[in-house]
Short mmCIF file of C-alpha atoms (C1' of nucleotides) in Angstrom, two decimals:
data_model
loop_
_atom_site.label_atom_id
_atom_site.label_comp_id
_atom_site.label_asym_id
_atom_site.label_seq_id
_atom_site.Cartn_x
_atom_site.Cartn_y
_atom_site.Cartn_z
CA MET Z 1 453.55 48.13 260.22
CA GLU Z 2 452.65 44.69 261.34
CA ALA Z 3 450.30 45.94 263.96
CA THR Z 4 447.16 44.34 262.69
CA PRO Z 5 446.65 41.46 260.31
CA ALA Z 6 444.55 41.92 257.23
CA LEU Z 7 441.52 41.88 259.44
CA GLU Z 8 439.59 45.10 259.04
CA ALA Z 9 437.94 46.37 262.16
CA ARG Z 10 434.21 46.30 261.60
CA PRO Z 11 432.21 48.89 263.54
CA LEU Z 12 430.31 47.32 266.39
CA MET Z 13 427.22 48.49 268.17
CA ASP Z 14 427.66 49.47 271.78
CA GLU Z 15 425.93 47.37 274.38
CA ASP Z 16 423.46 50.01 275.53
CA THR Z 17 422.35 50.76 272.01
CA PHE Z 18 421.64 47.11 271.45
CA ARG Z 19 419.67 46.66 274.64
CA GLU Z 20 417.75 49.89 274.30
CA ASN Z 21 416.72 49.17 270.76
CA PHE Z 22 416.16 45.46 270.72
CA SER Z 23 414.50 44.95 274.08
CA GLN Z 24 410.83 44.43 273.31
CA GLU Z 25 409.68 46.43 276.28
CA LEU Z 26 411.08 49.75 275.17
CA LYS Z 27 409.69 51.52 272.17
CA PRO Z 28 412.34 53.95 271.02
CA HIS Z 29 411.63 56.31 268.15
CA LYS Z 30 414.35 54.85 266.02
CA THR Z 31 415.20 51.62 264.30
CA TYR Z 32 418.38 49.62 264.16
CA LEU Z 33 419.06 46.95 261.59
CA CYS Z 34 421.84 44.37 261.63
CA TYR Z 35 422.52 42.65 258.33
CA GLU Z 36 424.58 39.83 256.92
CA VAL Z 37 424.93 38.01 253.64
CA GLU Z 38 425.46 34.37 252.78
CA LEU Z 39 426.29 32.74 249.48
CA GLN Z 40 424.56 29.56 248.48
CA GLU Z 41 426.94 26.69 247.75
CA ASP Z 42 425.07 23.52 246.98
CA ASP Z 43 423.06 22.96 250.13
CA ALA Z 44 425.10 25.23 252.34
CA TRP Z 45 425.11 28.94 253.09
CA ILE Z 46 428.59 30.42 253.17
CA PRO Z 47 428.90 33.65 255.18
CA VAL Z 48 430.20 36.64 253.26
CA ASP Z 49 431.81 38.40 256.16
CA GLU Z 50 432.76 41.58 254.36
CA PHE Z 51 429.11 42.59 254.08
CA LYS Z 52 428.21 42.22 257.69
CA GLY Z 53 427.18 45.25 259.69
CA PHE Z 54 424.44 47.39 261.11
CA LEU Z 55 422.73 50.68 260.40
CA ARG Z 56 419.92 52.82 261.71
CA ASN Z 57 417.22 54.93 260.16
CA GLN Z 58 418.19 58.41 259.03
CA VAL Z 59 416.37 61.51 260.12
CA THR Z 60 416.48 65.07 258.93
CA LYS Z 61 418.50 67.03 261.42
CA HIS Z 62 417.11 70.45 260.74
CA ARG Z 63 413.93 71.24 259.00
CA ARG Z 64 413.60 74.78 257.79
CA VAL Z 65 411.22 76.41 255.40
CA GLY Z 66 412.70 76.41 251.94
CA THR Z 67 415.40 73.98 252.92
CA GLU Z 68 415.61 70.72 251.09
CA GLY Z 69 416.58 68.43 253.88
CA LYS Z 70 417.64 64.93 253.21
CA PRO Z 71 414.46 62.91 253.34
CA ARG Z 72 413.88 60.66 256.25
CA CYS Z 73 414.92 57.16 255.49
CA HIS Z 74 413.65 54.11 257.25
CA ALA Z 75 416.28 51.52 258.10
CA GLU Z 76 415.07 49.06 255.47
CA LEU Z 77 415.45 51.63 252.72
CA CYS Z 78 418.96 52.42 253.94
CA LEU Z 79 419.70 48.74 253.44
CA LEU Z 80 418.21 48.79 249.95
CA GLU Z 81 420.54 51.64 249.10
CA LEU Z 82 423.47 49.70 250.43
CA ILE Z 83 422.94 46.34 248.76
CA PRO Z 84 423.75 47.40 245.18
CA SER Z 85 427.14 48.65 246.36
CA TRP Z 86 428.04 45.09 247.27
CA GLU Z 87 427.93 44.15 243.59
CA LEU Z 88 426.82 40.61 244.29
CA ASP Z 89 427.21 38.18 241.43
CA LYS Z 90 423.84 37.91 239.71
CA GLU Z 91 424.71 34.43 238.52
CA ARG Z 92 424.81 33.14 242.05
CA HIS Z 93 422.30 33.02 244.84
CA TYR Z 94 422.60 34.94 248.06
CA ARG Z 95 420.64 35.23 251.23
CA VAL Z 96 420.43 38.54 253.05
CA THR Z 97 419.44 38.28 256.67
CA CYS Z 98 418.46 41.24 258.75
CA PHE Z 99 417.72 41.59 262.40
CA ILE Z 100 415.62 44.69 262.85
CA SER Z 101 414.29 46.34 265.97
CA TRP Z 102 410.95 47.32 264.38
CA SER Z 103 409.25 45.27 261.70
CA PRO Z 104 408.89 46.98 258.31
CA CYS Z 105 406.12 49.54 257.88
CA PRO Z 106 403.72 49.03 254.94
CA ASP Z 107 405.72 51.27 252.63
CA CYS Z 108 409.04 49.63 253.41
CA ALA Z 109 407.48 46.19 253.11
CA SER Z 110 406.20 47.12 249.69
CA GLN Z 111 409.58 48.42 248.59
CA LEU Z 112 411.36 45.36 249.89
CA ALA Z 113 408.89 43.18 248.02
CA ALA Z 114 409.52 45.10 244.81
CA PHE Z 115 413.25 44.81 245.36
CA LEU Z 116 413.02 41.05 245.73
CA GLY Z 117 410.97 40.90 242.56
CA LYS Z 118 413.75 42.65 240.66
CA ASN Z 119 416.57 40.71 242.27
CA SER Z 120 415.84 37.05 241.87
CA HIS Z 121 419.38 36.13 242.91
CA LEU Z 122 418.59 37.36 246.42
CA SER Z 123 416.54 35.89 249.21
CA LEU Z 124 415.62 37.83 252.28
CA ARG Z 125 415.11 36.83 255.86
CA VAL Z 126 413.77 39.35 258.34
CA PHE Z 127 413.96 38.76 262.06
CA ALA Z 128 412.12 41.51 263.91
CA SER Z 129 412.29 42.28 267.59
CA ARG Z 130 408.95 44.09 267.69
CA ILE Z 131 405.99 44.49 265.38
CA TYR Z 132 405.57 48.02 264.13
CA THR Z 133 401.84 48.58 264.22
CA LYS Z 134 401.77 52.35 264.01
CA PHE Z 135 400.64 52.65 260.42
CA ALA Z 136 397.37 51.30 259.14
CA GLY Z 137 397.87 48.39 256.80
CA TYR Z 138 400.94 47.06 258.52
CA GLU Z 139 399.46 43.55 258.42
CA THR Z 140 398.94 43.73 254.69
CA GLY Z 141 402.44 45.04 254.24
CA LEU Z 142 403.97 42.13 256.10
CA ARG Z 143 401.88 39.67 254.13
CA GLN Z 144 402.94 41.31 250.90
CA LEU Z 145 406.56 41.00 251.87
CA GLN Z 146 406.08 37.36 252.71
CA ALA Z 147 404.30 36.79 249.42
CA ALA Z 148 407.36 38.21 247.67
CA GLY Z 149 409.37 35.34 249.12
CA ALA Z 150 410.78 36.88 252.27
CA GLN Z 151 410.86 34.93 255.47
CA ILE Z 152 409.58 37.02 258.36
CA THR Z 153 410.08 35.90 261.91
CA ILE Z 154 410.16 37.34 265.40
CA MET Z 155 413.55 37.30 267.07
CA THR Z 156 414.00 34.71 269.79
CA SER Z 157 416.72 34.47 272.40
CA GLU Z 158 418.75 32.60 269.82
CA GLU Z 159 418.77 35.58 267.44
CA PHE Z 160 419.35 38.10 270.21
CA GLU Z 161 422.34 36.14 271.36
CA TYR Z 162 423.62 35.77 267.82
CA CYS Z 163 423.36 39.52 267.30
CA TRP Z 164 425.11 40.17 270.58
CA LYS Z 165 428.00 37.97 269.55
CA THR Z 166 428.13 39.19 265.99
CA PHE Z 167 427.27 42.89 265.93
CA VAL Z 168 427.76 44.19 269.46
CA ASP Z 169 430.91 45.42 271.13
CA HIS Z 170 430.33 43.05 274.02
CA GLN Z 171 433.86 43.25 275.44
CA GLY Z 172 433.95 39.52 275.80
CA THR Z 173 430.89 39.40 278.02
CA PRO Z 174 428.18 36.85 277.34
CA PHE Z 175 424.68 37.90 276.39
CA LEU Z 176 422.48 38.40 279.42
CA PRO Z 177 418.83 38.20 278.40
CA TRP Z 178 416.59 40.90 279.80
CA ASP Z 179 413.48 40.16 281.83
CA ASP Z 180 410.60 38.67 279.90
CA LEU Z 181 412.57 38.33 276.69
CA ASP Z 182 411.08 34.93 275.97
CA LYS Z 183 407.63 35.92 277.09
CA TYR Z 184 407.51 38.83 274.66
CA SER Z 185 409.10 36.82 271.91
CA LYS Z 186 406.48 34.12 272.16
CA MET Z 187 403.66 36.63 272.37
CA LEU Z 188 404.88 38.53 269.33
CA SER Z 189 405.52 35.33 267.40
CA LYS Z 190 401.94 34.36 267.91
CA ASP Z 191 400.80 37.79 266.78
CA LEU Z 192 402.96 37.64 263.69
CA LYS Z 193 401.77 34.18 262.76
CA GLY Z 194 398.21 35.43 262.95
CA ILE Z 195 399.07 38.40 260.77
CA LEU Z 196 400.86 36.32 258.17
CA GLN Z 197 398.01 33.85 258.04
CA GLY Z 198 395.59 36.66 257.45
CA ASN Z 199 393.77 36.48 260.76
CA TRP Z 200 392.62 39.67 262.35
CA THR Z 201 392.41 39.87 266.09
CA TRP Z 202 391.82 43.57 266.35
CA SER Z 203 389.18 45.72 264.76
"C1'" DA U 1 396.46 47.01 280.86
"C1'" DT U 2 396.60 47.79 274.96
"C1'" DT U 3 401.78 49.86 275.22
"C1'" DT U 4 407.39 55.95 274.98
"C1'" DT U 5 405.94 53.05 267.70
"C1'" DC U 6 411.89 54.58 261.97
"C1'" DA U 7 409.75 62.25 266.53
"C1'" DA U 8 409.29 66.50 267.96
"C1'" DT U 9 404.49 68.80 269.96
#
DNA sequence: ATTTTCAAT
């Protein structure tokens, strides 16, 4: 009964899942989100390791007439359901960081913004691998989220490597960037900057 | 080049 120290095994993402979902070239019909929390102490951010993890969006398995399936849940809303369970001290200030494979859709962005408005003890940073442009108004959504105080950024090799080390079951192997990682990251960063500044490049 | 877009036609 001395097998493991008080260190609880945290679930880790397998390597393929990470690569398949965070590579900018692939566009899987699912979203993964890695999250972590830090507590503000003077000028420093202290990691709160117990609330570190990852999740993915939830889908209804079977849809049948007359059956009330569990509603689909985008990854961001899964996170919003999770945060209250952490019971963070409202007298202190925390920073929640998430690394997400698709940027928030307009609805999620709006809900995140509302959440930040109601939780002034929390700050939010969003690092996205890709920009989710499927739904009309995605630009406005991202701007709204930024206006609510969130920091929104495209993941660079630095964040990919951090996620690999922190959330992936990497078996001790170092992060090997995929082809064109930096190229896509720079391209998407430029796109996001334009969006957040209110420029439109597409009609 | 406009793209497998938080699926399921």
